[in-house]
Every structure is written in C-alpha cells, then in structure tokens.
C-alpha cells in the first residue's frame, strides 16, 4: 500500500470515528450515557474489529439505533432488554470480522479442520 | 416462560422476522411492535435491529431510507428473492423440528397421568 493510500485510509476512518463521536455526544440523556457505556464495554471486552471500516460501521449503526430511539422516545430498557451484555453480544456479532475473538475462533476451527482432514496423519499443523 | 422463551427465540427469531417481512415491508420499530402484539413482550428493539443488520448483510432484504417526521430517516426493510428462499428453508426446518418435538412429547409418559 502506498503511503498516500494509507494516509487517506487512516484520515478517512478518523473522520468517520469523529463523526460518530459527535453524534453520540449530541444524543439526549439517558441515550448518551447508554451509548457511552456500550462503547466502553465493547472496547474493554475487546469485541471491536481491527478493521477500521467494520469498526466505523458498527458504531454508526449503534448511533442510528439510539438516534431513532431518542426521536421515538423509546425507553432504553425497550432497546437493550433485560441484559445489556446479551444485547451487545447479539449486536456486535454482526461486525466480528477481524476482532480478537473472531480470530481466536477461526484459529480453533482451522486446527480442527486440519485434524479432520486426511493430511492430519502426516504431520504437524502449521 | 421467561428465560426459556428468550433462549428458544434466539434460534427462531430470524425466521419470525423474515415471516413478518414477507407480509409487508417494515422498519425496525414496526417489527418489534408486531412481535409484542403477538405476545413476545420481552423482545428488545435492539435485538431486532441487530438481526435486521445481519439479514441485510446476508442480502436477504432490500433497504430503502424513508424520511420520518421526527428524527433521522428510517430504514425500511423488504424481503427479496433471496429472503423468500431463506424463509422457505426456515419453514421446512421448523416443520421438521415441530414434528419431532411433538412426537417426543407424545411418546414420553405424561407425568400427570401417572398412578
């Protein structure tokens, strides 16, 4: 990747990230606190993607959901349900590409695909 | 019900949402409202939204943005040809599962009729 492409990609993504942050900050309470808490949990639990586009898309969709909810005055509980952790799991599963957990899962699957294959008898997986 | 229905719904919610969309296009809140009307009172709007994001990614629905009187435009989802194929598969799977479970229910000795 040429330097300019790289720079463009990073700057572009930063713009998307800043735009999301501005939207999240502009939400009325209690939606703002809800989104901030979900964002923090996603970061801490390492369920965010390393792919900047996927990551931006996830947070943009999150902002869409809560902006709509704020406009409709839907209570936070009706959006998230009884268990916010379960909500985040369901939500973030759509954006798993490249995240730490998805990578670990695919390594595990690859190893067992290898073990189930006829080659497995011949040597080590690499 | 409670916890158990939440667990059971996890695997079937996609099919239920596809079935709702097969009758008419809808946006997220309408789908949640229809589910609640039908007795799924505990369903979270965010769960339905996440599911809609997933079926959109898998190309089962077409999406149009419709301006709303309040707030941002709403994404209206309609079932496309791929979605109809997926829905047919869901009903087939559901039929299989329902038949087998009913058989189990009838072959297992009902406790209340014991001596």
Tab-separated table of C-alpha atoms in Angstrom:
chain	number	residue	atom	x	y	z
A	1	UNK	CA	0.000	0.000	0.000
A	2	UNK	CA	1.368	3.381	-1.000
A	3	UNK	CA	1.816	5.964	1.707
A	4	UNK	CA	-0.898	8.268	0.353
A	5	UNK	CA	-3.425	5.407	0.282
A	6	UNK	CA	-2.554	4.549	3.834
A	7	UNK	CA	-2.811	8.164	4.970
A	8	UNK	CA	-6.136	8.530	3.183
A	9	UNK	CA	-7.480	5.407	4.810
A	10	UNK	CA	-6.500	6.489	8.290
A	11	UNK	CA	-7.722	10.058	7.856
A	12	UNK	CA	-10.947	8.846	6.306
A	13	UNK	CA	-11.561	6.480	9.198
A	14	UNK	CA	-10.688	9.127	11.738
A	15	UNK	CA	-13.298	11.357	10.163
A	16	UNK	CA	-15.887	8.632	10.433
A	17	UNK	CA	-14.911	7.991	14.040
A	18	UNK	CA	-15.080	11.697	14.924
A	19	UNK	CA	-18.456	11.968	13.202
A	20	UNK	CA	-19.747	9.047	15.273
A	21	UNK	CA	-18.375	10.589	18.495
A	22	UNK	CA	-20.124	13.868	17.673
A	23	UNK	CA	-23.416	12.045	17.081
A	24	UNK	CA	-23.059	10.059	20.318
A	25	UNK	CA	-22.332	13.241	22.264
A	26	UNK	CA	-25.322	15.035	20.748
A	27	UNK	CA	-27.777	12.383	21.985
A	28	UNK	CA	-30.102	13.431	24.810
A	29	UNK	CA	-29.918	11.623	28.144
A	30	UNK	CA	-30.282	8.784	29.014
A	31	UNK	CA	-29.378	7.644	25.468
A	32	UNK	CA	-25.980	9.374	25.593
A	33	UNK	CA	-24.954	7.506	28.755
A	34	UNK	CA	-26.264	4.226	27.314
A	35	UNK	CA	-24.213	4.578	24.116
A	36	UNK	CA	-21.096	5.659	26.056
A	37	UNK	CA	-21.418	2.626	28.356
A	38	UNK	CA	-21.893	0.237	25.411
A	39	UNK	CA	-18.902	1.747	23.590
A	40	UNK	CA	-16.723	1.429	26.686
A	41	UNK	CA	-17.779	-2.177	27.225
A	42	UNK	CA	-17.056	-3.077	23.601
A	43	UNK	CA	-13.574	-1.587	23.865
A	44	UNK	CA	-12.800	-3.218	27.231
A	45	UNK	CA	-14.164	-6.600	26.228
A	46	UNK	CA	-12.073	-6.492	23.026
A	47	UNK	CA	-15.096	-7.202	20.859
A	48	UNK	CA	-14.284	-4.425	18.418
A	49	UNK	CA	-12.881	-5.167	14.998
A	50	UNK	CA	-9.339	-4.295	13.932
A	51	UNK	CA	-10.758	-3.398	10.554
A	52	UNK	CA	-11.408	0.348	10.700
A	53	UNK	CA	-14.292	0.188	8.212
A	54	UNK	CA	-16.069	-2.570	10.105
A	55	UNK	CA	-15.479	-0.733	13.370
A	56	UNK	CA	-16.801	2.562	11.994
A	57	UNK	CA	-19.848	0.799	10.553
A	58	UNK	CA	-20.630	-0.826	13.893
A	59	UNK	CA	-20.610	2.443	15.791
A	60	UNK	CA	-22.514	4.266	13.045
A	61	UNK	CA	-25.240	1.611	13.238
A	62	UNK	CA	-25.253	1.930	17.023
A	63	UNK	CA	-25.716	5.705	16.661
A	64	UNK	CA	-28.540	5.131	14.113
A	65	UNK	CA	-30.344	2.869	16.559
A	66	UNK	CA	-30.116	5.253	19.501
A	67	UNK	CA	-30.882	8.392	17.490
A	68	UNK	CA	-34.045	6.714	16.255
A	69	UNK	CA	-34.882	5.580	19.781
A	70	UNK	CA	-34.339	9.093	21.143
A	71	UNK	CA	-36.583	10.538	18.401
A	72	UNK	CA	-39.311	7.982	19.198
A	73	UNK	CA	-38.728	8.392	22.956
A	74	UNK	CA	-38.341	4.622	23.275
A	75	UNK	CA	-37.129	3.793	26.803
A	76	UNK	CA	-33.538	2.472	26.941
A	77	UNK	CA	-34.825	-0.763	28.503
A	78	UNK	CA	-37.026	-1.442	25.477
A	79	UNK	CA	-33.998	-1.150	23.197
A	80	UNK	CA	-31.468	-3.107	25.199
A	81	UNK	CA	-33.757	-5.554	27.029
A	82	UNK	CA	-33.117	-7.166	30.411
A	83	UNK	CA	-29.454	-7.969	29.818
A	84	UNK	CA	-27.224	-5.329	28.215
A	85	UNK	CA	-24.374	-7.853	27.840
A	86	UNK	CA	-26.558	-10.133	25.773
A	87	UNK	CA	-27.668	-7.179	23.675
A	88	UNK	CA	-24.036	-6.206	22.971
A	89	UNK	CA	-23.165	-9.818	22.078
A	90	UNK	CA	-26.022	-10.032	19.562
A	91	UNK	CA	-25.277	-6.604	18.175
A	92	UNK	CA	-21.513	-6.969	17.832
A	93	UNK	CA	-21.724	-10.466	16.326
A	94	UNK	CA	-22.572	-8.737	13.035
A	95	UNK	CA	-19.215	-6.968	12.988
A	96	UNK	CA	-16.947	-9.759	14.143
A	97	UNK	CA	-14.665	-9.604	11.076
A	98	UNK	CA	-11.145	-9.138	12.346
A	99	UNK	CA	-11.836	-8.870	16.044
A	100	UNK	CA	-9.768	-10.687	18.609
A	101	UNK	CA	-12.446	-13.257	19.457
A	102	UNK	CA	-13.260	-13.965	15.799
A	103	UNK	CA	-9.570	-14.548	15.088
A	104	UNK	CA	-9.261	-16.976	18.001
A	105	UNK	CA	-12.398	-18.793	16.798
A	106	UNK	CA	-11.103	-19.116	13.265
A	107	UNK	CA	-7.726	-20.448	14.510
A	108	UNK	CA	-9.550	-23.090	16.545
A	109	UNK	CA	-11.724	-24.038	13.554
A	110	UNK	CA	-8.689	-24.212	11.241
A	111	UNK	CA	-6.884	-26.550	13.621
A	112	UNK	CA	-9.858	-28.909	13.775
A	113	UNK	CA	-10.484	-28.732	10.034
A	114	UNK	CA	-6.889	-29.887	9.734
A	115	UNK	CA	-7.338	-32.630	12.336
A	116	UNK	CA	-10.395	-33.957	10.488
A	117	UNK	CA	-8.559	-33.959	7.147
A	118	UNK	CA	-6.627	-36.946	5.734
A	119	UNK	CA	-3.371	-34.869	5.904
A	120	UNK	CA	-3.517	-34.823	9.689
A	121	UNK	CA	-1.907	-38.244	9.927
A	122	UNK	CA	1.192	-36.994	8.081
A	123	UNK	CA	2.496	-34.255	10.348
A	124	UNK	CA	2.005	-31.066	12.353
A	125	UNK	CA	-0.421	-28.313	11.504
A	126	UNK	CA	1.428	-25.154	10.591
B	1	UNK	CA	-41.680	-18.912	30.312
B	2	UNK	CA	-39.262	-16.019	30.881
B	3	UNK	CA	-35.675	-17.144	30.447
B	4	UNK	CA	-36.554	-20.262	28.465
B	5	UNK	CA	-38.523	-18.455	25.805
B	6	UNK	CA	-35.636	-15.980	25.367
B	7	UNK	CA	-33.260	-18.892	24.747
B	8	UNK	CA	-35.634	-20.648	22.356
B	9	UNK	CA	-36.370	-17.460	20.448
B	10	UNK	CA	-32.680	-16.923	19.715
B	11	UNK	CA	-32.669	-19.607	17.059
B	12	UNK	CA	-36.042	-18.805	15.543
B	13	UNK	CA	-36.217	-15.012	15.643
B	14	UNK	CA	-34.632	-14.639	12.229
B	15	UNK	CA	-37.310	-16.835	10.649
B	16	UNK	CA	-40.053	-14.982	12.533
B	17	UNK	CA	-38.764	-11.613	11.310
B	18	UNK	CA	-38.485	-12.903	7.725
B	19	UNK	CA	-42.079	-14.134	8.001
B	20	UNK	CA	-43.234	-10.714	9.215
B	21	UNK	CA	-41.392	-9.009	6.353
B	22	UNK	CA	-42.958	-11.438	3.873
B	23	UNK	CA	-46.370	-9.959	4.621
B	24	UNK	CA	-45.288	-6.321	4.205
B	25	UNK	CA	-42.120	-4.174	4.286
B	26	UNK	CA	-41.471	-2.645	7.703
B	27	UNK	CA	-38.959	-0.643	9.713
B	28	UNK	CA	-37.342	-1.833	12.924
B	29	UNK	CA	-39.814	-0.475	15.427
B	30	UNK	CA	-42.841	-1.780	13.493
B	31	UNK	CA	-41.391	-5.281	13.591
B	32	UNK	CA	-40.758	-5.084	17.342
B	33	UNK	CA	-44.283	-3.699	17.854
B	34	UNK	CA	-45.810	-6.564	15.862
B	35	UNK	CA	-43.819	-9.108	17.855
B	36	UNK	CA	-45.027	-7.514	21.098
B	37	UNK	CA	-48.641	-7.571	19.833
B	38	UNK	CA	-48.264	-11.282	19.236
B	39	UNK	CA	-47.206	-11.880	22.831
B	40	UNK	CA	-43.411	-11.644	22.604
B	41	UNK	CA	-43.445	-8.887	25.196
B	42	UNK	CA	-39.839	-9.213	26.324
B	43	UNK	CA	-38.282	-8.724	22.918
B	44	UNK	CA	-35.680	-5.937	22.835
B	45	UNK	CA	-35.812	-3.495	19.940
B	46	UNK	CA	-32.028	-3.577	19.744
B	47	UNK	CA	-32.045	-7.345	19.249
B	48	UNK	CA	-34.425	-6.992	16.308
B	49	UNK	CA	-32.283	-4.174	14.928
B	50	UNK	CA	-29.122	-6.271	15.172
B	51	UNK	CA	-30.923	-9.085	13.386
B	52	UNK	CA	-32.033	-6.726	10.608
B	53	UNK	CA	-28.433	-5.574	10.180
B	54	UNK	CA	-27.415	-9.221	9.812
B	55	UNK	CA	-30.064	-10.182	7.273
B	56	UNK	CA	-29.242	-7.027	5.314
B	57	UNK	CA	-25.564	-8.063	5.225
B	58	UNK	CA	-26.537	-11.516	4.026
B	59	UNK	CA	-28.568	-9.970	1.190
B	60	UNK	CA	-31.973	-11.306	2.293
B	61	UNK	CA	-33.671	-7.909	2.326
B	62	UNK	CA	-33.742	-4.720	0.284
B	63	UNK	CA	-33.456	-1.491	2.221
B	64	UNK	CA	-34.874	1.943	1.467
B	65	UNK	CA	-34.442	5.039	3.590
B	66	UNK	CA	-37.701	6.813	4.268
B	67	UNK	CA	-37.734	10.300	5.827
B	68	UNK	CA	-39.508	10.393	9.191
B	69	UNK	CA	-41.365	13.290	10.786
B	70	UNK	CA	-39.173	13.071	13.840
B	71	UNK	CA	-35.508	12.193	13.893
B	72	UNK	CA	-33.305	10.532	11.256
B	73	UNK	CA	-34.650	8.675	8.189
B	74	UNK	CA	-35.969	5.192	8.839
B	75	UNK	CA	-34.611	2.138	7.126
B	76	UNK	CA	-37.496	0.174	5.676
B	77	UNK	CA	-36.753	-3.497	5.030
B	78	UNK	CA	-38.469	-5.610	2.390
B	79	UNK	CA	-37.928	-9.297	1.715
B	80	UNK	CA	-36.221	-10.004	-1.627
B	81	UNK	CA	-35.981	-13.230	-3.635
B	82	UNK	CA	-33.037	-14.499	-1.530
B	83	UNK	CA	-35.034	-13.770	1.591
B	84	UNK	CA	-38.008	-15.759	0.332
B	85	UNK	CA	-35.737	-18.750	-0.311
B	86	UNK	CA	-34.355	-18.432	3.224
B	87	UNK	CA	-37.882	-18.173	4.640
B	88	UNK	CA	-38.972	-21.344	2.789
B	89	UNK	CA	-35.981	-23.133	4.309
B	90	UNK	CA	-36.938	-21.826	7.741
B	91	UNK	CA	-40.493	-23.207	7.468
B	92	UNK	CA	-39.152	-26.549	6.309
B	93	UNK	CA	-36.737	-26.724	9.254
B	94	UNK	CA	-39.407	-25.531	11.634
B	95	UNK	CA	-41.837	-28.197	10.401
B	96	UNK	CA	-39.234	-30.898	10.949
B	97	UNK	CA	-38.395	-29.654	14.443
B	98	UNK	CA	-42.022	-29.178	15.498
B	99	UNK	CA	-42.971	-32.689	14.308
B	100	UNK	CA	-40.066	-34.336	16.118
B	101	UNK	CA	-40.663	-32.437	19.342
B	102	UNK	CA	-44.394	-33.249	19.243
B	103	UNK	CA	-43.528	-36.939	18.775
B	104	UNK	CA	-41.232	-36.785	21.807
B	105	UNK	CA	-43.944	-35.098	23.827
B	106	UNK	CA	-46.451	-37.847	22.985
B	107	UNK	CA	-44.133	-40.803	23.427
B	108	UNK	CA	-42.765	-39.597	26.765
B	109	UNK	CA	-45.015	-40.845	29.601
B	110	UNK	CA	-47.043	-37.843	30.778
B	111	UNK	CA	-46.360	-37.392	34.477
B	112	UNK	CA	-49.814	-36.089	35.373
B	113	UNK	CA	-51.419	-39.340	34.172
B	114	UNK	CA	-49.262	-41.491	36.437
B	115	UNK	CA	-50.717	-43.656	39.189
